[in-house]
Tab-separated table of C-alpha atoms and ligand atoms in Angstrom:
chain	number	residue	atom	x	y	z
A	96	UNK	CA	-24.313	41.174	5.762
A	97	UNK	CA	-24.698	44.469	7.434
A	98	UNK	CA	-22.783	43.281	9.800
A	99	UNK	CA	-19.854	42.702	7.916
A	100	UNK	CA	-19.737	45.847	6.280
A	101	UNK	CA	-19.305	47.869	9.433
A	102	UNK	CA	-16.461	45.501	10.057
A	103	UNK	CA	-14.720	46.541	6.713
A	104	UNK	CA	-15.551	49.788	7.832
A	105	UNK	CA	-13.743	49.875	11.266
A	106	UNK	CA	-11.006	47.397	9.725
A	107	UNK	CA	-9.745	50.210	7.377
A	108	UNK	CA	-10.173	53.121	9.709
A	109	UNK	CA	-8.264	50.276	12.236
A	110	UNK	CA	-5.371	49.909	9.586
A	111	UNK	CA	-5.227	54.130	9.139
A	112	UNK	CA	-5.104	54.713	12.550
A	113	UNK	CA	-1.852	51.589	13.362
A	114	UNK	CA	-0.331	53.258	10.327
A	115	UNK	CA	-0.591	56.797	11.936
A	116	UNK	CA	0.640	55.661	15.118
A	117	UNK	CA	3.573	53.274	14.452
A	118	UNK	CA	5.942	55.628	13.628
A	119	UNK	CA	5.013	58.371	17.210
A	120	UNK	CA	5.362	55.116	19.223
A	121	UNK	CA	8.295	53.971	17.757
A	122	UNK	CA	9.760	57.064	18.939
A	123	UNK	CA	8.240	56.787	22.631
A	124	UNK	CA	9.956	53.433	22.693
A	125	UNK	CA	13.154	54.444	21.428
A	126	UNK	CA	12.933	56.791	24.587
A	127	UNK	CA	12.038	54.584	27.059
A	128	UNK	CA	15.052	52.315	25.876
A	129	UNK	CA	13.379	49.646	23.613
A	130	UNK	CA	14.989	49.699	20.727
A	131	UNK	CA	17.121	46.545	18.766
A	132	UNK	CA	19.587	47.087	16.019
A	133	UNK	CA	19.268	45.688	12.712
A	134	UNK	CA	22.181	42.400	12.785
A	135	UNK	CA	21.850	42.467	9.116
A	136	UNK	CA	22.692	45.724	8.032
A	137	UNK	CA	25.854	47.665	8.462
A	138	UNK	CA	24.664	51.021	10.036
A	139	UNK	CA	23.824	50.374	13.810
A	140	UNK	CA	20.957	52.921	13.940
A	141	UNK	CA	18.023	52.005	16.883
A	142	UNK	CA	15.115	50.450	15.420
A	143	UNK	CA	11.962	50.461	17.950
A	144	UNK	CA	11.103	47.121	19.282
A	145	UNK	CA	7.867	45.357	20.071
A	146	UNK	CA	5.694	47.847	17.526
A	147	UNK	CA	3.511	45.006	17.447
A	148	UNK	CA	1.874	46.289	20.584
A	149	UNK	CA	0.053	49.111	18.201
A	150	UNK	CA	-1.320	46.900	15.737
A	151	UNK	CA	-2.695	44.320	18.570
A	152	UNK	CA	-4.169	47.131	20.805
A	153	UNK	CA	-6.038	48.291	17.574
A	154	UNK	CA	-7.428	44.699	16.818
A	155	UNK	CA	-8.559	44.466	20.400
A	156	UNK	CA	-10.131	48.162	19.766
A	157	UNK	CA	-12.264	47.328	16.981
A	158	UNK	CA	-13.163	44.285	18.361
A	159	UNK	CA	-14.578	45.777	21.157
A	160	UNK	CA	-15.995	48.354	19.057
A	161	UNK	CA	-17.810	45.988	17.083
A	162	UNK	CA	-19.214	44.276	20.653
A	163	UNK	CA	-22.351	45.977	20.169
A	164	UNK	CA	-22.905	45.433	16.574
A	165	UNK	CA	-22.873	41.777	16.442
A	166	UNK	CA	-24.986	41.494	19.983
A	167	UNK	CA	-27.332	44.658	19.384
A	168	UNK	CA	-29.614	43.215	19.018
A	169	UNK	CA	-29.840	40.662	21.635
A	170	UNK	CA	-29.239	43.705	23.987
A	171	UNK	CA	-32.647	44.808	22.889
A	172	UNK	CA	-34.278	40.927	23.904
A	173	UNK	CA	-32.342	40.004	27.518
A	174	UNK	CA	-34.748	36.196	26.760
A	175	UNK	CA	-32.930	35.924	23.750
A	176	UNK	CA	-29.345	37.216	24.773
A	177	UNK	CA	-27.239	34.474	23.241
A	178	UNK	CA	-24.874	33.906	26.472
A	179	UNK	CA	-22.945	31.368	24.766
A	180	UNK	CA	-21.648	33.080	22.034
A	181	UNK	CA	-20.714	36.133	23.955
A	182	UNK	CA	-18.925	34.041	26.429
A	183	UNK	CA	-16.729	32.450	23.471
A	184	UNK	CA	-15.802	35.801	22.476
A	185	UNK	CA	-14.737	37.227	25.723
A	186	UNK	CA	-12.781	34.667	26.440
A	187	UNK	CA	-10.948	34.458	23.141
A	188	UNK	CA	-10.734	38.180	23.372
A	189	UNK	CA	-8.915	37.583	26.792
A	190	UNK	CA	-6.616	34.787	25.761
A	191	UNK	CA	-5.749	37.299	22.675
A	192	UNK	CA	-5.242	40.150	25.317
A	193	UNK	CA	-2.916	38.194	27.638
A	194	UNK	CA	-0.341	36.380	24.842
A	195	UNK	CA	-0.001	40.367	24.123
A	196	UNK	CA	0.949	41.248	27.746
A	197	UNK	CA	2.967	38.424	27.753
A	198	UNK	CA	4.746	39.364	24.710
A	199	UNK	CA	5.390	43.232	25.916
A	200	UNK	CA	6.936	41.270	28.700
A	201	UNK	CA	8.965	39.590	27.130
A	202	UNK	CA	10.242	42.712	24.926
A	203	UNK	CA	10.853	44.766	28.467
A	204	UNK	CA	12.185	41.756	30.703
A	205	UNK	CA	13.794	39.223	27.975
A	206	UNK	CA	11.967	36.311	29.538
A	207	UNK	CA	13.018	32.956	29.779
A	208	UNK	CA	11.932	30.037	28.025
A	209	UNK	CA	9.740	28.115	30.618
A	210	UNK	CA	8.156	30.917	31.141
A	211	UNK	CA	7.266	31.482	27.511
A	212	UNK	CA	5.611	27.988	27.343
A	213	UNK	CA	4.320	27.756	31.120
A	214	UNK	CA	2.161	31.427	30.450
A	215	UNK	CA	0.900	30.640	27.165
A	216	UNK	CA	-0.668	27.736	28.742
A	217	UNK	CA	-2.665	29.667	31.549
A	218	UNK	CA	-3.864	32.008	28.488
A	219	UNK	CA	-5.439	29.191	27.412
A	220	UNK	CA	-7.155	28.265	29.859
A	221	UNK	CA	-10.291	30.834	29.527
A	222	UNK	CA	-10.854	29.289	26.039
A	223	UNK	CA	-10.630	25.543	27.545
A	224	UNK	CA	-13.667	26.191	29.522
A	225	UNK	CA	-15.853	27.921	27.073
A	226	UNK	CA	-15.158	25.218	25.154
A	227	UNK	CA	-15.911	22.280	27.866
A	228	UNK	CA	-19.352	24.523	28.594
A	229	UNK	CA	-20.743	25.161	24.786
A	230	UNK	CA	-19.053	22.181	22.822
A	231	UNK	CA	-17.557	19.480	25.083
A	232	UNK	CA	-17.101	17.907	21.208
A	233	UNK	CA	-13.873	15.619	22.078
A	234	UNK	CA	-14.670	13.299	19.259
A	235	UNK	CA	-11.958	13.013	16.180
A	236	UNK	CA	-13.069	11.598	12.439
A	237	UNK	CA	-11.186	8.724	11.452
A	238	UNK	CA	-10.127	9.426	7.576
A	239	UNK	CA	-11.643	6.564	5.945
A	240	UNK	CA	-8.407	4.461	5.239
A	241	UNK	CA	-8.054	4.106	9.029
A	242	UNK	CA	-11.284	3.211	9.424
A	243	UNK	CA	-10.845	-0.776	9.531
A	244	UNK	CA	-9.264	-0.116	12.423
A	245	UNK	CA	-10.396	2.184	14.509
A	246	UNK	CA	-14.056	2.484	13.639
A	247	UNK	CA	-15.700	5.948	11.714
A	248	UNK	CA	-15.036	8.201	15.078
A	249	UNK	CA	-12.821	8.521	18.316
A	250	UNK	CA	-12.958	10.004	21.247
A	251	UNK	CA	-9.917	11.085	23.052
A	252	UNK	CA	-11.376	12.772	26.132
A	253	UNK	CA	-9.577	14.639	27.931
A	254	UNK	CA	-6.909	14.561	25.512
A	255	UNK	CA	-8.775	16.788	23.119
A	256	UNK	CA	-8.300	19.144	26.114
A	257	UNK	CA	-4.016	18.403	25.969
A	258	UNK	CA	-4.185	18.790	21.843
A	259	UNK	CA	-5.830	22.529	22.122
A	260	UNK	CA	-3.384	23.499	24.649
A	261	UNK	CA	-0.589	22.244	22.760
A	262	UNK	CA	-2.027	24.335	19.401
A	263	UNK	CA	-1.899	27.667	21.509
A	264	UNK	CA	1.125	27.185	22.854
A	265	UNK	CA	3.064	25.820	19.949
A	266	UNK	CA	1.446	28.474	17.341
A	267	UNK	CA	2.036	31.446	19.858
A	268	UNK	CA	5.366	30.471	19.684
A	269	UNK	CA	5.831	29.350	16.440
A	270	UNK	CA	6.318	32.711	14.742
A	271	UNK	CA	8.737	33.823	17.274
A	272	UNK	CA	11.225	31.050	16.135
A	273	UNK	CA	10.395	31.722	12.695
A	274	UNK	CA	12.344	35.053	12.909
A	275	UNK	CA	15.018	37.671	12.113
A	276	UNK	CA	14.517	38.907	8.959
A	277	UNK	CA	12.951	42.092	8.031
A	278	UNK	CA	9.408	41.238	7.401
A	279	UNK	CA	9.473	37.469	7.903
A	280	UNK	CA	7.096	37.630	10.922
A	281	UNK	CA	4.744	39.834	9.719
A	282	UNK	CA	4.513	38.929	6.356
A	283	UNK	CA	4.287	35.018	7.224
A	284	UNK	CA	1.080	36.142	9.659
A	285	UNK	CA	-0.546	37.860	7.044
A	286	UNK	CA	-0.347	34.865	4.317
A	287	UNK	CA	-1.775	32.901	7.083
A	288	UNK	CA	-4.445	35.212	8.345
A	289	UNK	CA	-5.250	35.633	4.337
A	290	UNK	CA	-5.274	32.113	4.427
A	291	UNK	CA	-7.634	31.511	7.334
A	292	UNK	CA	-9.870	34.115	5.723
A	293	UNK	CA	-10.729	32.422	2.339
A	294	UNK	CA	-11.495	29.568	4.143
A	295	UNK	CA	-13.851	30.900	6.096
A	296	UNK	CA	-15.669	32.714	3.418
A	297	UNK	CA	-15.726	29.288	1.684
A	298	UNK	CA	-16.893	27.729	5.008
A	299	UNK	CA	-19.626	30.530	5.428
A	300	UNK	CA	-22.080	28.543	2.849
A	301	UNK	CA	-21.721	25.128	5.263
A	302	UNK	CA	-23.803	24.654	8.650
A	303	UNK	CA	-20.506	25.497	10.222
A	304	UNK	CA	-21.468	28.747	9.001
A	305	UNK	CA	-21.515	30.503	12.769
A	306	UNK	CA	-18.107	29.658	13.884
A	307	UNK	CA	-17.217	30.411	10.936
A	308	UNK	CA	-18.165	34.221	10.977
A	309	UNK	CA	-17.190	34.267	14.286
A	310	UNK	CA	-13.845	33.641	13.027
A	311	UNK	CA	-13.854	36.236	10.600
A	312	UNK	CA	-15.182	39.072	13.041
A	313	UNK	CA	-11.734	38.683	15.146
A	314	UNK	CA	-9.420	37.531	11.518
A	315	UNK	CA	-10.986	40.774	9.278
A	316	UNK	CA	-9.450	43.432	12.147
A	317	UNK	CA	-6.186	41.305	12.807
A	318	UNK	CA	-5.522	41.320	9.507
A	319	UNK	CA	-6.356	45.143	8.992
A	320	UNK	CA	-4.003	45.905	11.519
A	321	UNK	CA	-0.684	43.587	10.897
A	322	UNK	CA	-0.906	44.866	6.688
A	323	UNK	CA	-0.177	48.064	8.205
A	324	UNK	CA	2.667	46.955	10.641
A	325	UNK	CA	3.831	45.349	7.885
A	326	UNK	CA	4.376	48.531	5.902
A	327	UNK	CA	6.547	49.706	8.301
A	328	UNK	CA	8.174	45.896	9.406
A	329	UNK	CA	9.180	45.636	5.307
A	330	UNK	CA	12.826	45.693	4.468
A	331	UNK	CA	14.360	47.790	5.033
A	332	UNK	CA	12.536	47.635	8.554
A	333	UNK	CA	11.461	51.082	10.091
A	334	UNK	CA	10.260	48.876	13.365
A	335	UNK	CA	10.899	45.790	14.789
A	336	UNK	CA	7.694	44.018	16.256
A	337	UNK	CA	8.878	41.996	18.734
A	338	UNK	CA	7.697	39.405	20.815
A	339	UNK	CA	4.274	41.242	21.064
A	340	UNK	CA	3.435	39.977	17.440
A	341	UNK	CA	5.030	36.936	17.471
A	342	UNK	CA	2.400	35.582	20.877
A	343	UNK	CA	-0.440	37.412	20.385
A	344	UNK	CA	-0.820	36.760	16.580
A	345	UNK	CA	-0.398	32.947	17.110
A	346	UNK	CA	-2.905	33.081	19.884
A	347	UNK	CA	-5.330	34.927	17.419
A	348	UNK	CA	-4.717	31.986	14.889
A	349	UNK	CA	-4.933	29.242	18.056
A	350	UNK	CA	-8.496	31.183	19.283
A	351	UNK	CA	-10.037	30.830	15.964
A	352	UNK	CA	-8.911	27.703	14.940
A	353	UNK	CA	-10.284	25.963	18.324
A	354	UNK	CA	-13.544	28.025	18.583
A	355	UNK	CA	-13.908	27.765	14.606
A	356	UNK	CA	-13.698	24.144	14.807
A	357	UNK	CA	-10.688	24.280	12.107
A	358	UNK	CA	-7.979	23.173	14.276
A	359	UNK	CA	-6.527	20.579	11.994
A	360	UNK	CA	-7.000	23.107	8.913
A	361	UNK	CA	-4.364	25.585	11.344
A	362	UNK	CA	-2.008	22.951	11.278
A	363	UNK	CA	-1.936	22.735	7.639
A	364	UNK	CA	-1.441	26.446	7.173
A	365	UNK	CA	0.895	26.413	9.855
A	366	UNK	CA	3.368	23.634	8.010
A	367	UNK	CA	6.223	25.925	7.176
A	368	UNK	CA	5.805	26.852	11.245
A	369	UNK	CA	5.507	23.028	12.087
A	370	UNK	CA	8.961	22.251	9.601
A	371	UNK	CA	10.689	25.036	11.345
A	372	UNK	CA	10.273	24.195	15.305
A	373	UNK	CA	10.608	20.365	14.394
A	374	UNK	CA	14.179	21.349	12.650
A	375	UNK	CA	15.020	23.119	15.646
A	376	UNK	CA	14.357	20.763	18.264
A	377	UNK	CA	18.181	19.841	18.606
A	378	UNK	CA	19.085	23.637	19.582
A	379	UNK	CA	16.053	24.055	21.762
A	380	UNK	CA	16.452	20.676	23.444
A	381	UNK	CA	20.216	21.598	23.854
A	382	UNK	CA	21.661	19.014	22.221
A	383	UNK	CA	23.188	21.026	19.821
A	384	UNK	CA	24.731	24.457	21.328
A	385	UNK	CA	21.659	27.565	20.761
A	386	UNK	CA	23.412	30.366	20.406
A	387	UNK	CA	21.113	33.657	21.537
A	388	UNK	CA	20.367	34.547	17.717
A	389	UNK	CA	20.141	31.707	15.075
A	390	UNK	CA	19.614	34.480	12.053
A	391	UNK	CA	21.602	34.281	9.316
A	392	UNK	CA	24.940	36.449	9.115
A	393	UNK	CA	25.442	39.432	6.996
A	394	UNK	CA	28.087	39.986	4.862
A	395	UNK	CA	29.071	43.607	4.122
A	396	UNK	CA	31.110	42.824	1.551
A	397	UNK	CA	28.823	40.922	-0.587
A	398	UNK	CA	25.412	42.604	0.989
A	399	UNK	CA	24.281	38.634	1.333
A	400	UNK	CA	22.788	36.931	3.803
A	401	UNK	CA	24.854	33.447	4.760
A	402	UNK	CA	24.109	30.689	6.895
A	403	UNK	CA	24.993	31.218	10.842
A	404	UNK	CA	26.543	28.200	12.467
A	405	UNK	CA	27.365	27.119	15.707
A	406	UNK	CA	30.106	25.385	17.348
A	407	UNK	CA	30.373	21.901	18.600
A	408	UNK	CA	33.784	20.593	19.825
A	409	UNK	CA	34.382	17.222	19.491
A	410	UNK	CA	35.978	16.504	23.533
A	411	UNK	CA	32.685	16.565	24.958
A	412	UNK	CA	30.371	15.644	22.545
A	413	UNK	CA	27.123	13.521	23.906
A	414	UNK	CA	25.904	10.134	22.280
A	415	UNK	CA	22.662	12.587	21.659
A	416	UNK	CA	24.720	14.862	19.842
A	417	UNK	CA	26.446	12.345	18.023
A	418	UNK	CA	23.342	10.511	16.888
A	419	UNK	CA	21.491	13.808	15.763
A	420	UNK	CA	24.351	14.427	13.613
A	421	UNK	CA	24.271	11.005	12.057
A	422	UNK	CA	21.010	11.096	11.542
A	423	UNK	CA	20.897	14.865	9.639
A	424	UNK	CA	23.875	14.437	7.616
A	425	UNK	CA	22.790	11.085	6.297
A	426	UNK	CA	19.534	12.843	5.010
A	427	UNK	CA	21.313	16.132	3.776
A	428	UNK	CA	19.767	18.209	6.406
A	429	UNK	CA	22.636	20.354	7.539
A	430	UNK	CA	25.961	21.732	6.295
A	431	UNK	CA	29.065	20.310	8.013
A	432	UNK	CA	32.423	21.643	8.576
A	433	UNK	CA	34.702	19.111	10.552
A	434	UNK	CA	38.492	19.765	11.788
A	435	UNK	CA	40.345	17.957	14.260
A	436	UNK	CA	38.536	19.894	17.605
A	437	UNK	CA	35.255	21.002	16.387
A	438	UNK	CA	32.224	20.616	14.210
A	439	UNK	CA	30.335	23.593	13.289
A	440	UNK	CA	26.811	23.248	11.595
A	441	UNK	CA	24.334	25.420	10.092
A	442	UNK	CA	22.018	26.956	12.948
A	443	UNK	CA	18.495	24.280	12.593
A	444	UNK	CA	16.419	27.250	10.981
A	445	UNK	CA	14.279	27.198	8.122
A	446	UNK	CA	16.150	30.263	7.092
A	447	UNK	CA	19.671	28.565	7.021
A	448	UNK	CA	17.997	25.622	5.638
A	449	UNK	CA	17.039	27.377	2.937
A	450	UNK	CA	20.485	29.323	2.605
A	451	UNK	CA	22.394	25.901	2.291
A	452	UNK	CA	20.687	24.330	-0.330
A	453	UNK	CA	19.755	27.664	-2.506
A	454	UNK	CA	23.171	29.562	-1.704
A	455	UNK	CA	23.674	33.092	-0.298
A	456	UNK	CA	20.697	35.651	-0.932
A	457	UNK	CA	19.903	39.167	-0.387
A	458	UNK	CA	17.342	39.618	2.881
A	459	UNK	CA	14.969	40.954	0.784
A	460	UNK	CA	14.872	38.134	-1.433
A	461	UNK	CA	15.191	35.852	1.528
A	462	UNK	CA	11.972	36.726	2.929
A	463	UNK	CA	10.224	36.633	-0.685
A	464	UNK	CA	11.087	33.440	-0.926
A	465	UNK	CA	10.151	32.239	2.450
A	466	UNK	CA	6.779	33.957	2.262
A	467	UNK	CA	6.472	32.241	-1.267
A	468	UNK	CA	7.066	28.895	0.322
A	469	UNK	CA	4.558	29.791	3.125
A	470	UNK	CA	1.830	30.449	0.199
A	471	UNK	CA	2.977	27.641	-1.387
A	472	UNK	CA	2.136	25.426	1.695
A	473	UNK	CA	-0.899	27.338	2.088
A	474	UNK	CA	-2.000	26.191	-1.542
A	475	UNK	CA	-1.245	22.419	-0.539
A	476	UNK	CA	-3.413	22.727	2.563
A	477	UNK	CA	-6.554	24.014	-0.057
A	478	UNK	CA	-5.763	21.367	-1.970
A	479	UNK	CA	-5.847	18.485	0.855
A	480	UNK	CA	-8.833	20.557	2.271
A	481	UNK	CA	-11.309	20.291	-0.366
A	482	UNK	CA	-10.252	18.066	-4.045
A	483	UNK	CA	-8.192	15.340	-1.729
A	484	UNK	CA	-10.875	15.619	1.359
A	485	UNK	CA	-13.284	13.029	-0.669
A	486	UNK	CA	-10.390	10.529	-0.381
A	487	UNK	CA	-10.239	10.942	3.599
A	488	UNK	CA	-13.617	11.555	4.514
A	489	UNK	CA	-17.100	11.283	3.559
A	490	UNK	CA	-17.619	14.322	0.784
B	641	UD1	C1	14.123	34.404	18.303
B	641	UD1	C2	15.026	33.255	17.843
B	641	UD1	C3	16.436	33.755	17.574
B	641	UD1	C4	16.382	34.843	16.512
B	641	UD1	C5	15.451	35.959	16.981
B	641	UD1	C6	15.282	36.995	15.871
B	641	UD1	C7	14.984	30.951	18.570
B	641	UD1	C8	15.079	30.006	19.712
B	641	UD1	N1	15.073	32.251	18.893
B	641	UD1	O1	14.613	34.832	19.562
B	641	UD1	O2	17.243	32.698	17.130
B	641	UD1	O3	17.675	35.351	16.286
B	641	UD1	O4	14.146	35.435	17.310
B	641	UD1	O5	14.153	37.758	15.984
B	641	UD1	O6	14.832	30.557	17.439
B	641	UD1	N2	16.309	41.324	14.391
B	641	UD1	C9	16.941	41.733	13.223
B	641	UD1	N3	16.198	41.845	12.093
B	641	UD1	C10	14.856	41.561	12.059
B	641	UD1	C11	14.226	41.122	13.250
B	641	UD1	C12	14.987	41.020	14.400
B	641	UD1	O7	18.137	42.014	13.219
B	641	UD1	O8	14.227	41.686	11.011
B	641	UD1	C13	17.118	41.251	15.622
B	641	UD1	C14	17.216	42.640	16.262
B	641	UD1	O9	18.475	42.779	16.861
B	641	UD1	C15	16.117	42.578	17.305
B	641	UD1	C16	16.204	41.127	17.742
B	641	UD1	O10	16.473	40.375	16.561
B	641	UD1	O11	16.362	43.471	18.380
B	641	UD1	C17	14.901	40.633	18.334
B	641	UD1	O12	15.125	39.371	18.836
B	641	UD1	P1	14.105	38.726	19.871
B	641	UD1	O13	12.730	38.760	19.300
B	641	UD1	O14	14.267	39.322	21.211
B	641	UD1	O15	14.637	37.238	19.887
B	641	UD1	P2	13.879	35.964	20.425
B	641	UD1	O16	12.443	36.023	20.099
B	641	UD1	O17	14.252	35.705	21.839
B	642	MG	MG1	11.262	37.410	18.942
């Protein structure tokens, strides 16, 4: 208990301190060049990029911080050190640490793609092995319909191994391609953080109680930290937060979710995140043209937010392309425009998927409504997660 009151403690002095320094290193980083402009306003002024380094560097801080607080007092008993537990937290701490290097990277150097799924996956591997030494668990509950077939448990081996890599990977970049709004990162983190949170409190009265605490010793300063980048990421955006945010704070989620034990949980209060990348699989496979920004396009005129599109001309169009197109018009899933050389369809965002059926909206409104949707989801997952569990598995 005492514990978790000095973690309150050095949360809110955390989220004072990333709200202090925001705006003085949004300066130096104008300065040193890395800055954005906002696409969906009219004035062109610089806007600080990758902020999201403050807020992560703080939540590494007071983890570190708090190092001695949860282990005191096995520093006083060496017999009694519990190794284990200290070695799960280093290394999640280190996976954390490198998605955020990896991110600043990206911010300075613009990386490309294979690298931004090939380094996520060496993160990883730190958190792979603490897991293969302490747990080893590679063992999945069937949900009792399945059971006829495939018995009460199964394990998958190395496989297990394939699934947690995929989870870090996909959610550190999962909030990158979830994007381009002012406040859509941030605020989409902190409804899942929140999210992750109540669950663990919940969780804290099961035997699962440990990783569950340990969950909410790295999820209590993380969220501390992004409220207060948020402040300053809300329209109309003072800072932008960059790649930084987007991989470390999806690593955070991964780290917790593996060593927690809540993996599958994640992936329900990542659905909005899942929906997203699985719409945009066309753009990033290339069979539809990606454009370098798929955010919607401003309208001075209006001060709306439309759909963006992109362009596909009809001459050298792929069987691939073809079928895709077939297959999302029949369901309603894009907006078409057809003339005699080209096609041009909505960019495959949740954003612009949300701006063709519901119309033109202000970005402020925009990202309300997103972030609803995201709660919304969120509220589903609680529901599958406890009154529908009974129905899956054995209360
Ligand atoms: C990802 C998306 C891209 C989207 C971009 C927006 C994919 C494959 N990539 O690219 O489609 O356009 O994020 O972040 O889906 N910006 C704003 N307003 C905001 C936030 C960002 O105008 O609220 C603009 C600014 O010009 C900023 C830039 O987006 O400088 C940052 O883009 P960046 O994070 O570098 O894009 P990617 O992550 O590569
Ligand atoms: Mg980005």
């Amino acid at each position: 208990m005492w514990s978790f009151i000095l973690l309150f403690v050095l949360s809110l002095i955390a989220y004072f301190v990333t709200d202090n320094l925001i705006p003085r290193v949004g300066k130096l980083c104008i300065n040193a060049g890395l800055y954005g402009v906002d696409l969906c306003k009219t004035n062109k002024n610089k806007i600080p990029e990758g902020t999201g380094v403050v807020s992560g560097c703080l939540c590494l801080v007071t983890n570190f911080l708090f190092i001695p607080i949860i282990f005191g007092s096995g520093l006083m008993d060496t017999q009694q050190f519990p190794h284990n537990e200290f070695a799960e937290l280093l290394a999640g701490l280190l996976c954390i640490c490198c998605m955020l290097l990896l991110g600043f990277a990206d911010d300075v150097l613009d990386l490309r793609w294979r690298y931004k799924v090939l380094l996520p996956t060496i993160a990883t591997l730190p958190l792979l092995v603490v897991y293969y030494v302490n747990f080893n668990s590679t063992t999945f509950l069937v949900p009792i319909p399945l059971r006829h077939w495939f018995g009460v448990s199964i394990d998958i081996g190395w496989l297990y191994y394939f699934y947690m890599t995929v989870l870090a990977v996909f959610s550190s970049n999962a909030i990158n391609i979830l994007a381009g709004i002012n406040g859509l990162e941030v605020g989409q983190s902190v409804v899942i953080a929140l999210s992750i949170i109540l669950f663990n409190v919940i969780e804290l009265g099961s035997d699962q109680y440990k990783a569950h605490s340990f969950s909410l010793h790295i999820m209590i300063p993380y969220l501390a930290t992004t409220l207060a980048l948020l402040k300053h990421n809300w329209y109309p955006s003072k800072v932008f937060v960059g790649d930084t945010f987007c991989y470390y704070s999806g690593m955070t989620f991964a780290v917790v979710a593996i060593l927690g034990h809540f993996s599958k949980t994640l992936g329900l209060f990542l659905l909005p995140q899942i929906i997203n990348c699985v719409y945009s699989v066309p753009q990033l496979l290339h069979i539809f043209p990606c454009p370098r920004h798929r955010l919607p396009k401003y309208s001075a005129e209006t001060d709306l937010l439309y759909a963006s599109r992109t362009i596909i001309t009809k001459k050298d169009m792929k069987n691939s392309t073809k079928f895709v197109l077939n297959f999302l018009t029949a369901f309603h899933l894009i907006d078409k425009i057809e003339d005699d050389e080209c096609i041009t369809v909505n960019n495959l965002t949740l954003i612009n998927f949300f701006l063709i059926k519901l119309g033109p909206k202000s970005e402020l409104k925009l990202t309300s409504t997103l972030l609803l949707f995201q709660v919304l989801c969120s509220s589903m997952a609680f529901l599958i997660r406890y009154p529908m569990a009974s129905y899956f598995y054995d209360a």
